Coordinates of C-alpha atoms and ligand atoms in Angstrom, one line a residue:
X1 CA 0.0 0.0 0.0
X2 CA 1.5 3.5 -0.3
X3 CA 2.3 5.7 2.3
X4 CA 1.6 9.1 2.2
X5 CA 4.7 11.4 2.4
X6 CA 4.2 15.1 3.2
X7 CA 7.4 17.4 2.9
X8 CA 7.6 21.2 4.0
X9 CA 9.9 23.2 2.6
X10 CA 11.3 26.7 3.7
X11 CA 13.9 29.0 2.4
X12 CA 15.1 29.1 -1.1
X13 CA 14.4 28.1 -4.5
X14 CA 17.5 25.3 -3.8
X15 CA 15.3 23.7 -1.0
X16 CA 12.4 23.7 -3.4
X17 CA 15.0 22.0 -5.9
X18 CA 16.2 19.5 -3.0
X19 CA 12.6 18.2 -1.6
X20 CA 11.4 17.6 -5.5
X21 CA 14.5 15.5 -5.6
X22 CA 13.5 13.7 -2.3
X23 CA 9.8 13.0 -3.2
X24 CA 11.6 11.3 -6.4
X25 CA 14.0 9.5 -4.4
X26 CA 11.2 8.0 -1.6
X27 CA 8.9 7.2 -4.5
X28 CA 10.5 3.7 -5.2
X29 CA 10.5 2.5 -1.5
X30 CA 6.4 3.5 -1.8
X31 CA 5.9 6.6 -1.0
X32 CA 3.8 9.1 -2.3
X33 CA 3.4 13.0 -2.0
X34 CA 0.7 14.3 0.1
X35 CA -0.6 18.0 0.3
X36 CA -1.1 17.6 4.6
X37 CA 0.7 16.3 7.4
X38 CA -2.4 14.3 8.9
X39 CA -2.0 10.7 9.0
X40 CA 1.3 11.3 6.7
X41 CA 3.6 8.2 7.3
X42 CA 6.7 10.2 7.1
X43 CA 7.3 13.9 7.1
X44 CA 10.3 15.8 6.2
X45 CA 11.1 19.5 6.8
X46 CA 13.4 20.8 4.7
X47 CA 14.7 23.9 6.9
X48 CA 16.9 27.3 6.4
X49 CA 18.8 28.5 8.5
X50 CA 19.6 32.1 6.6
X51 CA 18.1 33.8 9.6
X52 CA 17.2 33.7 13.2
X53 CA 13.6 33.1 12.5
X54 CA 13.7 31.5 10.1
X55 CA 15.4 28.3 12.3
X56 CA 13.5 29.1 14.9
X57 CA 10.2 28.5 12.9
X58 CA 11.4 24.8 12.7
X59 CA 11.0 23.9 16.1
X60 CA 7.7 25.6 16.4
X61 CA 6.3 23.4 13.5
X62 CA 8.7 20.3 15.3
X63 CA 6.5 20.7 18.5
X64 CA 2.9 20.8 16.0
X65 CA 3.8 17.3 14.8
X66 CA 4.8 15.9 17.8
X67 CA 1.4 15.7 18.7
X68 CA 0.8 14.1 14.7
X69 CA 2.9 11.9 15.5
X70 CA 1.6 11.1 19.3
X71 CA -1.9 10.1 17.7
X72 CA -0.8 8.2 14.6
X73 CA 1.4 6.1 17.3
X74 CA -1.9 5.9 19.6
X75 CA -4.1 4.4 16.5
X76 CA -1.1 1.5 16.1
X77 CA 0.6 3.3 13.1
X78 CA 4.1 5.3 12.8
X79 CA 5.2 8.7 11.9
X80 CA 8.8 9.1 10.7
X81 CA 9.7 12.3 10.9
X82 CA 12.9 14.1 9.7
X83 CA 14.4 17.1 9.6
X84 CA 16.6 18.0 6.2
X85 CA 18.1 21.1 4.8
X86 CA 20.2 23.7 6.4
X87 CA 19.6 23.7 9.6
X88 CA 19.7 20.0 10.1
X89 CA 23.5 20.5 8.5
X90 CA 24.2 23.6 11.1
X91 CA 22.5 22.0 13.9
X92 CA 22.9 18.1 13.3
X93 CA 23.1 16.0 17.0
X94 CA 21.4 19.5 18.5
X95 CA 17.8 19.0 16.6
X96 CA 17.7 15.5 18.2
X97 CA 18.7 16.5 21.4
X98 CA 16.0 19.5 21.2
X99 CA 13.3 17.7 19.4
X100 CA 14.2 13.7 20.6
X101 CA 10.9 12.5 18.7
X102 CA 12.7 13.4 15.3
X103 CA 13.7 10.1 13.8
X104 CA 16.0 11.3 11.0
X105 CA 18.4 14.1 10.6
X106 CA 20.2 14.3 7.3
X107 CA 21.9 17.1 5.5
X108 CA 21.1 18.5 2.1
X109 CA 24.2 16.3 0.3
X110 CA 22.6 12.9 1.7
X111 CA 19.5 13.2 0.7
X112 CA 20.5 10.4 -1.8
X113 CA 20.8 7.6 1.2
X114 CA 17.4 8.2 2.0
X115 CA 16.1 4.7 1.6
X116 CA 19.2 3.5 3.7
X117 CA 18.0 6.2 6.9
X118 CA 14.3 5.1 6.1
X119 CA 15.0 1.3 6.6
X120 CA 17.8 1.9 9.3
X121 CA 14.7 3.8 11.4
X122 CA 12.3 1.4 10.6
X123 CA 14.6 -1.2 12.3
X124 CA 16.1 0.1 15.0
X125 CA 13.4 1.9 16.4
X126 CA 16.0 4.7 16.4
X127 CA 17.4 8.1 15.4
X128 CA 19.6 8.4 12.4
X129 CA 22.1 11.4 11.7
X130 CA 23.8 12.2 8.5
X131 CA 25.2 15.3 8.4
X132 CA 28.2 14.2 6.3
X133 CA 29.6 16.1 3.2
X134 CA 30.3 12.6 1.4
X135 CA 32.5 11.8 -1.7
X136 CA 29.8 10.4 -3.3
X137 CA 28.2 12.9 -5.1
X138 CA 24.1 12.6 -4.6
X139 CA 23.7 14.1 -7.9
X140 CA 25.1 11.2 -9.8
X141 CA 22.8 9.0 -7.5
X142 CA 19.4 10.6 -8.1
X143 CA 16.9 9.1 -10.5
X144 CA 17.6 10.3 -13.9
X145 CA 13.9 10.8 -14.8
X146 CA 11.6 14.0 -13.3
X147 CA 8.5 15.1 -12.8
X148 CA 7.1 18.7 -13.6
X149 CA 3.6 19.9 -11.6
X150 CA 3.5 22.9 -13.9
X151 CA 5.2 24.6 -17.0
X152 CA 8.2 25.8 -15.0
X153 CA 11.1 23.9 -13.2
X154 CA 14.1 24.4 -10.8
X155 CA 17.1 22.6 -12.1
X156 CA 20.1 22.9 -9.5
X157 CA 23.1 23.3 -12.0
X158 CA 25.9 24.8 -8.7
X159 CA 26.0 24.7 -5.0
X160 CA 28.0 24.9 -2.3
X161 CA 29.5 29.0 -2.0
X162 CA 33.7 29.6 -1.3
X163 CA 32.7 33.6 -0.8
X164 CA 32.6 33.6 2.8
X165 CA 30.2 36.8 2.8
X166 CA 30.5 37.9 6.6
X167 CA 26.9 37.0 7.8
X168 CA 25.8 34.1 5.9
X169 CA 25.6 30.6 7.3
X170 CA 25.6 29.2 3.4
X171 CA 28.7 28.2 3.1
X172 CA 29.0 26.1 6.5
X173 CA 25.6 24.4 5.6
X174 CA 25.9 23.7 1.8
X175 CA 30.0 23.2 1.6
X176 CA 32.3 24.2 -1.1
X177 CA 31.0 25.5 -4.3
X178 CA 30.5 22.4 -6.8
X179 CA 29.5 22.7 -10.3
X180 CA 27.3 19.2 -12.1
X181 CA 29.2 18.8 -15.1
X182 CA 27.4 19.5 -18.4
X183 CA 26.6 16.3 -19.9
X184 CA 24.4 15.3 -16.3
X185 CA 22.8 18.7 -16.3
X186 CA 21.6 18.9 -20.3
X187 CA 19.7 15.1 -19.5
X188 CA 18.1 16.5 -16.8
X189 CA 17.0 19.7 -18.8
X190 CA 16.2 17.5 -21.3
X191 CA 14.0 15.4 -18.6
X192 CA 12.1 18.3 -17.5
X193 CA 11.2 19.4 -20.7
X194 CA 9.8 16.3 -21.6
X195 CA 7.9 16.0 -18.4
X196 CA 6.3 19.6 -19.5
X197 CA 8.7 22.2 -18.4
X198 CA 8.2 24.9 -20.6
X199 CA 10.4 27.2 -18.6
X200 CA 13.6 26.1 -16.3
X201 CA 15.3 28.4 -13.3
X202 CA 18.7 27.2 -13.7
X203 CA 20.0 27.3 -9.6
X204 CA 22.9 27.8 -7.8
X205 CA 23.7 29.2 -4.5
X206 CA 26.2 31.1 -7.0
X207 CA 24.8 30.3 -10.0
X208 CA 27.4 32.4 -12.7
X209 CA 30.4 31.1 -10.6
X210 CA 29.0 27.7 -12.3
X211 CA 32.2 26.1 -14.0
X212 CA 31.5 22.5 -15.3
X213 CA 33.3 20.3 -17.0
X214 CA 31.8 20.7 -20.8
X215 CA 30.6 18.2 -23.2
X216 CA 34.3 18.8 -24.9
X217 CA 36.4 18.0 -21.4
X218 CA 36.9 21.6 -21.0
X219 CA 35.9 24.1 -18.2
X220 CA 32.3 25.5 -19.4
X221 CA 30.9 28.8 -17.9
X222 CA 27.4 29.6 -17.1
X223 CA 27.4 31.3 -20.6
X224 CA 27.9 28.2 -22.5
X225 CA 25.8 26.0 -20.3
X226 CA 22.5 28.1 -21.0
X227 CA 23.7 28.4 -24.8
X228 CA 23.0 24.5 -24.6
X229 CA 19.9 24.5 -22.8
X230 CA 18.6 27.1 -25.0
X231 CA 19.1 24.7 -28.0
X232 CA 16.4 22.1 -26.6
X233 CA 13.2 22.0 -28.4
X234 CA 10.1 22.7 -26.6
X235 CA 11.7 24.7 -24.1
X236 CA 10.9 28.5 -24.2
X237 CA 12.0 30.3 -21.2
X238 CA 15.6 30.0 -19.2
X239 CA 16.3 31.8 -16.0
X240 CA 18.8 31.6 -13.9
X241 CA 19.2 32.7 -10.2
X242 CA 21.2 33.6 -7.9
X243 CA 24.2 35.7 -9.3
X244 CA 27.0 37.2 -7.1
X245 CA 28.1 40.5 -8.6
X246 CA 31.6 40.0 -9.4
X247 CA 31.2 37.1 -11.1
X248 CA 29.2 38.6 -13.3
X249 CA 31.3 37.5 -17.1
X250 CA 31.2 39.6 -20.2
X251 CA 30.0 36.6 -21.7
X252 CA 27.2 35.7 -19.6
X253 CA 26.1 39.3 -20.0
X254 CA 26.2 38.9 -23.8
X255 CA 24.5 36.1 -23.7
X256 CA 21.3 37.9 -22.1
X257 CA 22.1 39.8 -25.9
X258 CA 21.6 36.8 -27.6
X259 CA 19.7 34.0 -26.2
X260 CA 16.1 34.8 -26.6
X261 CA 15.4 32.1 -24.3
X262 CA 16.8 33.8 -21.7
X263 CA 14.1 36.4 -20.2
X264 CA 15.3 39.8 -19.4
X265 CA 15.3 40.0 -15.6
X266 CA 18.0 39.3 -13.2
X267 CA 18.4 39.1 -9.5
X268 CA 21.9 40.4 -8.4
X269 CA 22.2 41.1 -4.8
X270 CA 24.1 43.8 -4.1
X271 CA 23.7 43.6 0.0
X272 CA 24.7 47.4 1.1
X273 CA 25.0 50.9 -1.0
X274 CA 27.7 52.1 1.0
X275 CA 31.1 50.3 0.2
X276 CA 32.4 50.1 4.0
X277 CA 29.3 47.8 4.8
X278 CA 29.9 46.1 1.3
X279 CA 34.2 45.8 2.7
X280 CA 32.9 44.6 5.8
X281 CA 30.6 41.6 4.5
X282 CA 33.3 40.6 2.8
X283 CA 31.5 41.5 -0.9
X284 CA 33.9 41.5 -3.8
X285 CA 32.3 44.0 -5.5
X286 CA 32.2 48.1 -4.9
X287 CA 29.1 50.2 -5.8
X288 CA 30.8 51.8 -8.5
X289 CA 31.6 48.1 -9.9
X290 CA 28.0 47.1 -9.4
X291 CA 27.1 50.1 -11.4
X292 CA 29.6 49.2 -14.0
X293 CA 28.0 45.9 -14.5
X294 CA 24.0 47.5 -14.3
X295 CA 25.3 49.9 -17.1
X296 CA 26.6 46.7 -19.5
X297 CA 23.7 44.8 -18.6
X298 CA 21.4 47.5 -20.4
X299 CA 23.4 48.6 -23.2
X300 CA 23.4 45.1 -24.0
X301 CA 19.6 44.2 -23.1
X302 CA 17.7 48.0 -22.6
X303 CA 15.0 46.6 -21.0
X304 CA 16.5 44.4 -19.0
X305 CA 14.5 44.1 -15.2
X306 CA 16.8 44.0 -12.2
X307 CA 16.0 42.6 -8.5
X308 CA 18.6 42.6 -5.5
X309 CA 18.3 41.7 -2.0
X310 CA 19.7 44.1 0.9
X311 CA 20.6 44.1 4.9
X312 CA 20.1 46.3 6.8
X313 CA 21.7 47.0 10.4
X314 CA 24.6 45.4 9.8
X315 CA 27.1 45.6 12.4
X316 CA 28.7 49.1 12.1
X317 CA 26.1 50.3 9.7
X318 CA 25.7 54.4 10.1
X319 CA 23.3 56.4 9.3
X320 CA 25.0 57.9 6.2
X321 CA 25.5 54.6 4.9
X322 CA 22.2 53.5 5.0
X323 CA 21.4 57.1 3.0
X324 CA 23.9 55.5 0.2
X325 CA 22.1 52.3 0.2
X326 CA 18.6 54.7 -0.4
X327 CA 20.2 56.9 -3.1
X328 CA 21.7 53.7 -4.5
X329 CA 17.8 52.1 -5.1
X330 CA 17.0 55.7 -6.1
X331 CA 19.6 55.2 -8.8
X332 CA 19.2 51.9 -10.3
X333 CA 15.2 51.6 -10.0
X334 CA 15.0 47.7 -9.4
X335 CA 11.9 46.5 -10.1
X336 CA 11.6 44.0 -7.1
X337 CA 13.6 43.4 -4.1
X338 CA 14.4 41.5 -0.8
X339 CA 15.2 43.4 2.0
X340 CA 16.4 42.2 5.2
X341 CA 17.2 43.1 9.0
X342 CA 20.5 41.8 10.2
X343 CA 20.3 38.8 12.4
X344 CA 23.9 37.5 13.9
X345 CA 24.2 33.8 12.9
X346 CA 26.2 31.6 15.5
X347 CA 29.6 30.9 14.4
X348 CA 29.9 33.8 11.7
X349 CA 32.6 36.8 11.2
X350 CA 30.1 39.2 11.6
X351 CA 28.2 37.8 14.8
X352 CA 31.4 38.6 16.5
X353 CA 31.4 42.1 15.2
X354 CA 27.5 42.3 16.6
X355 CA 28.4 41.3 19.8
X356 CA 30.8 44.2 20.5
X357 CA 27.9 47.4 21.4
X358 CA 30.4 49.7 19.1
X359 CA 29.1 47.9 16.0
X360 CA 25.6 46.6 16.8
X361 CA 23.0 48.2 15.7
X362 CA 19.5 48.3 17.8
X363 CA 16.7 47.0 16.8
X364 CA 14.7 49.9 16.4
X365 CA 17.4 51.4 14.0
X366 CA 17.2 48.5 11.7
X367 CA 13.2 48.5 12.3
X368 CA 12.7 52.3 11.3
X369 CA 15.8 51.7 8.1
X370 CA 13.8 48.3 7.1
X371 CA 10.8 50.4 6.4
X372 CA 12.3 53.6 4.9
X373 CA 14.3 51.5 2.3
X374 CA 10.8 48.9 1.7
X375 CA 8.9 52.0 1.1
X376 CA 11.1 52.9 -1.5
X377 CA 11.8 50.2 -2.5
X378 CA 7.7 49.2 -3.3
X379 CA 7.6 52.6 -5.1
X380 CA 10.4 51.3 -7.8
X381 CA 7.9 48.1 -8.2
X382 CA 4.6 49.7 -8.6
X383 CA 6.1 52.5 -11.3
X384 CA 7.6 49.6 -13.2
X385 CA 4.6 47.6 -13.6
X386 CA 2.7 50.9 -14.3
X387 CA 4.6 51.6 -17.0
X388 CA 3.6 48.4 -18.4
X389 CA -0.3 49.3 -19.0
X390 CA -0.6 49.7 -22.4
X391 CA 2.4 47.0 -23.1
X392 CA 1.9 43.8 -25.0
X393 CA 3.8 41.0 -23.2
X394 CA 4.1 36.9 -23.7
X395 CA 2.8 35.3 -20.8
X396 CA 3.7 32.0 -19.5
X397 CA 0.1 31.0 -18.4
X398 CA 1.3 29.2 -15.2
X399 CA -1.8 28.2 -12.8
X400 CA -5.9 28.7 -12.5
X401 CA -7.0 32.1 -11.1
X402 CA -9.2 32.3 -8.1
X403 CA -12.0 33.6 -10.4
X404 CA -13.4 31.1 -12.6
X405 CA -12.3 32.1 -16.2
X406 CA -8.9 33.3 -15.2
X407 CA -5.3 32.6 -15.5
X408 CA -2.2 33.5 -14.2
X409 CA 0.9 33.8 -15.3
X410 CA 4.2 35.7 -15.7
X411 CA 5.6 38.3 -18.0
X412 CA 9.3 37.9 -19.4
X413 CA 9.8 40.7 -16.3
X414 CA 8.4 38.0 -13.3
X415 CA 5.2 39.9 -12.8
X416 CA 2.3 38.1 -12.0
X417 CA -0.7 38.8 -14.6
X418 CA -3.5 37.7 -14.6
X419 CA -6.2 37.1 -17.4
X420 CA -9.2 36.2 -18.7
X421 CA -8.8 33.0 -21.0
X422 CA -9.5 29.5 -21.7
X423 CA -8.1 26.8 -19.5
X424 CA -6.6 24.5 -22.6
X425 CA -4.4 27.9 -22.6
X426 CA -2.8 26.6 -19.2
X427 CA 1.1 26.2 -19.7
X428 CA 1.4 28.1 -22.7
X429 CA 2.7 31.6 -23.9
X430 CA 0.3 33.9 -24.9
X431 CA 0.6 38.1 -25.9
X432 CA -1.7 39.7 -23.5
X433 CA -2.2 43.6 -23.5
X434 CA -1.4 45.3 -19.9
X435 CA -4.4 47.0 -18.8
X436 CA -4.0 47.6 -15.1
X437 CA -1.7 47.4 -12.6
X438 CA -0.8 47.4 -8.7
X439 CA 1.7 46.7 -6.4
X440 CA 1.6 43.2 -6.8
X441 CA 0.0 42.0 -9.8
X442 CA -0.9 43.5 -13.3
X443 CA -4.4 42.5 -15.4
X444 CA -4.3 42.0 -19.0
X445 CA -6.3 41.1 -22.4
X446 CA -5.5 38.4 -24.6
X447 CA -4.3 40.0 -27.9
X448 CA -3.8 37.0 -29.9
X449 CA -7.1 36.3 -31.3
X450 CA -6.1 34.3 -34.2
X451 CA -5.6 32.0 -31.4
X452 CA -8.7 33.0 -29.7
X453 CA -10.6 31.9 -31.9
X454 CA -9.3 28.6 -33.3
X455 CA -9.3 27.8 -29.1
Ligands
SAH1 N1 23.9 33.6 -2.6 C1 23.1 34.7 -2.5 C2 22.4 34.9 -1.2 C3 21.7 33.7 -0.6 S1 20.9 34.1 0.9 C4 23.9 36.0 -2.7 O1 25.1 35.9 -2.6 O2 23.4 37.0 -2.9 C5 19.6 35.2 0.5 C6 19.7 36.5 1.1 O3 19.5 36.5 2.5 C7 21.0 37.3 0.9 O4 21.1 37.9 -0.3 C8 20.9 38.3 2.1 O5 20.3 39.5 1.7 C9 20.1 37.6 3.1 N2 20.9 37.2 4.3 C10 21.8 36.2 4.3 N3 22.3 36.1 5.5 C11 21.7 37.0 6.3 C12 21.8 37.4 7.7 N4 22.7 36.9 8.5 N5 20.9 38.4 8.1 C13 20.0 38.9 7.3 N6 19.9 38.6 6.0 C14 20.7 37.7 5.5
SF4_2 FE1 26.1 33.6 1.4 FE2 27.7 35.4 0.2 FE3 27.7 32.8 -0.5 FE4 25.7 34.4 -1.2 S1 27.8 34.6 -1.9 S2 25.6 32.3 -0.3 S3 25.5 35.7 0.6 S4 28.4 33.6 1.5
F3S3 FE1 18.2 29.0 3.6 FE2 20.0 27.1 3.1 FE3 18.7 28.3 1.2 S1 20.1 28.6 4.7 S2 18.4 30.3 1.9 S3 17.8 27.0 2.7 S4 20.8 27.6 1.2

């Protein structure tokens, strides 16, 4: 009989990638996704551990299925429960000391072993850790074939980060940057297309420092690797996600000049306007070098959409810094953002720096600076997608609206539009005209009626 596995996943798109990847790996050993936790047979959280809350959110959720797991035991069944992702690689031993009902702890380069951990828990009755960073390689492990819900898919191409940034926990939870080599990651491209992926997110923790071995033995860059994707048939739309400024290539940037696949948006987190905080958090890049590579990125693609993500109160942050970091958003109008208070992270440069009161900023500062730069931040966004009424976009028609009738979907700039239109028009690209737009959203008219009315 199967038994019904219900994963939770938090943090990045990676950790979306991972528990995809785990669902296919527990499928063969009978188990089979379920949307709730009630009654599930095993559930996994897949955790991050990017911020204080964000861990701390794990063991609120821990203590909720407990009490699952209390009942199912009661009625003469079993809960397995684990706990994956980052902070079960920060934390290992600790989450089973805190939470002693968890049955498995494994990191997110194990994930492979599952069945192992499954059957050694069944057995023993007992916990099982596996926090290793093993030689074998779990991508080389993982079924080759893959299932798509939707038209879009993650495809992990890089993980693992050697940049040390000052505050992040990344590189102590996801290990040394690795790149998949070519071959592996065109077959599963190739997969997910088949399986309906009409666009792919190509990931990495630092996805343009991506430097696999080639289908020609030689070192490929990001460039090359999306010049191959691009070349499958059936596939429309490549993004790729998330880029660290300086390793931001002339030749991945011309690429966004000639690969139509590849929409015209990118995320680049620049962290800090003010190049003291940027020195401090160990960033390789200056604001005048970020600016460099902003101005190259639209003489080669005008319309090109940028995103970023910023902290703010980190340790030794002034007042006239965090004016830089406003004029700086001022400056480069991105169209969406991610913007963050600093929280210390055990074990990290920069929690040492906040722990001394000449550097650590109070948390009303970083309140009251959190809100300034999201106000302006949510001005950038709603101007942008303004200036799109009147603007004849594709759309990937992506999911069913809440009103009957309606799709929704995403412009080649990430918004979310939605539209009146068939439901056979579900997973394809269609033009629609912009005709109003908000904060969040924009609402459009299909344009193609040629289309229309053969549908
Ligand atoms: N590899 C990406 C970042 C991944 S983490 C990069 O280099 O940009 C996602 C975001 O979380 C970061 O961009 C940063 O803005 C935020 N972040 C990371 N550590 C943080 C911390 N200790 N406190 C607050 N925000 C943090
Ligand atoms: Fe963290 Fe910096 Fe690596 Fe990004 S580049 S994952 S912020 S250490
Ligand atoms: Fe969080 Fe780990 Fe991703 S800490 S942001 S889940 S790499």
């Amino acid at each position: 009989m199967a038994k019904k596995l219900y994963i939770k996943t938090y943090g990045c798109q990676m950790n979306v990638y991972d528990s995809e990847r785990i669902a296919e790996v527990l499928a063969p050993i009978g188990f089979v996704l379920s949307d709730t936790s009630d009654d599930a047979d095993m559930v996994i959280l897949n955790t991050c551990h990017i911020r204080e809350k964000a861990a701390e959110k794990v063991y609120s959720e821990l203590g909720r299925l407990r009490k699952q797991k209390a009942t199912k035991e009661k009625a003469g069944g079993r809960m397995i429960l684990g706990v994956t992702g980052c902070v079960a690689q920060a934390e290992g031993a600790e989450v089973l000391k805190r939470a002693p009902y968890v049955d498995l702890v494994f990191g997110p380069q194990t994930y492979h072993r599952l069945p192992e951990m499954v059957a050694r828990a069944v057995r023993q009755h007992g916990q099982v850790l596996d926090t290793d960073f093993p030689e074998d390689n779990k991508f080389d492990s993982l079924p080759s074939t893959r299932t798509v819900e939707g038209a879009t898919a993650f495809l992990t191409v890089q993980e693992g980060c050697d940049k040390f940034c000052t505050y992040c926990v990344v590189p102590y939870t996801r290990g040394a940057e690795y790149s998949r080599p070519v071959g592996q990651v065109l077959k599963e491209a190739q997969a997910l297309v088949r399986a309906g992926a009409v666009e792919i997110t190509v990931l990495g923790q630092n996805v343009n420092a991506y430097h696999g071995t080639g289908t020609d033995g030689e070192e490929w860059g990001l460039a090359q690797l999306i010049r191959e994707i691009a070349a499958i048939k059936g596939l429309d739309r490549i993004r790729y996600i998330t880029s660290y400024p300086a390793e931001m290539t002339d030749e991945l940037i011309e690429a966004h000049a000639d690969i139509a696949k590849l929409m015209p948006y990118l995320h680049l987190p620049i962290q800090s306007g003010a190049d003291s905080v940027l020195k401090a958090m160990n960033r390789q890049h200056t604001v005048a070098h970020y600016k460099t590579i902003v101005q190259k990125l639209r003489k080669a693609v005008p319309d090109i959409a940028l995103s970023s993500d910023f902290i703010v109160g980190f340790p030794g942050e002034t007042d006239a810094d965090f004016e830089e970091t406003l004029k700086l958003v001022e400056e480069i109008q991105f169209i969406q953002t991610y913007s963050f208070k600093y929280s210390a992270r055990p074990g990290t440069p920069a929690a040492l720096l906040d722990s001394q009161d000449e550097y650590h900023v109070p948390e009303a500062v970083k309140a009251t600076r959190l809100a300034r730069l999201q106000a302006a931040l949510n001005g950038n966004t709603l101007a942008f997608n303004l200036g799109a009424v009147g603007q004849t976009y594709p759309v990937l028609l992506e999911r069913l609206g809440k009103t009957p009738g309606y799709l929704v979907g995403r412009s080649p700039y990430m918004q979310t539009v939605v539209v009146a239109a068939p439901e056979h028009f579900l997973h394809t690209i269609q033009n629609v005209l912009m005709t109003q737009a908000g904060p969040n959203s924009l609402q459009g008219e299909l344009v193609n009626s040629a289309q229309r009315a053969t549908a």
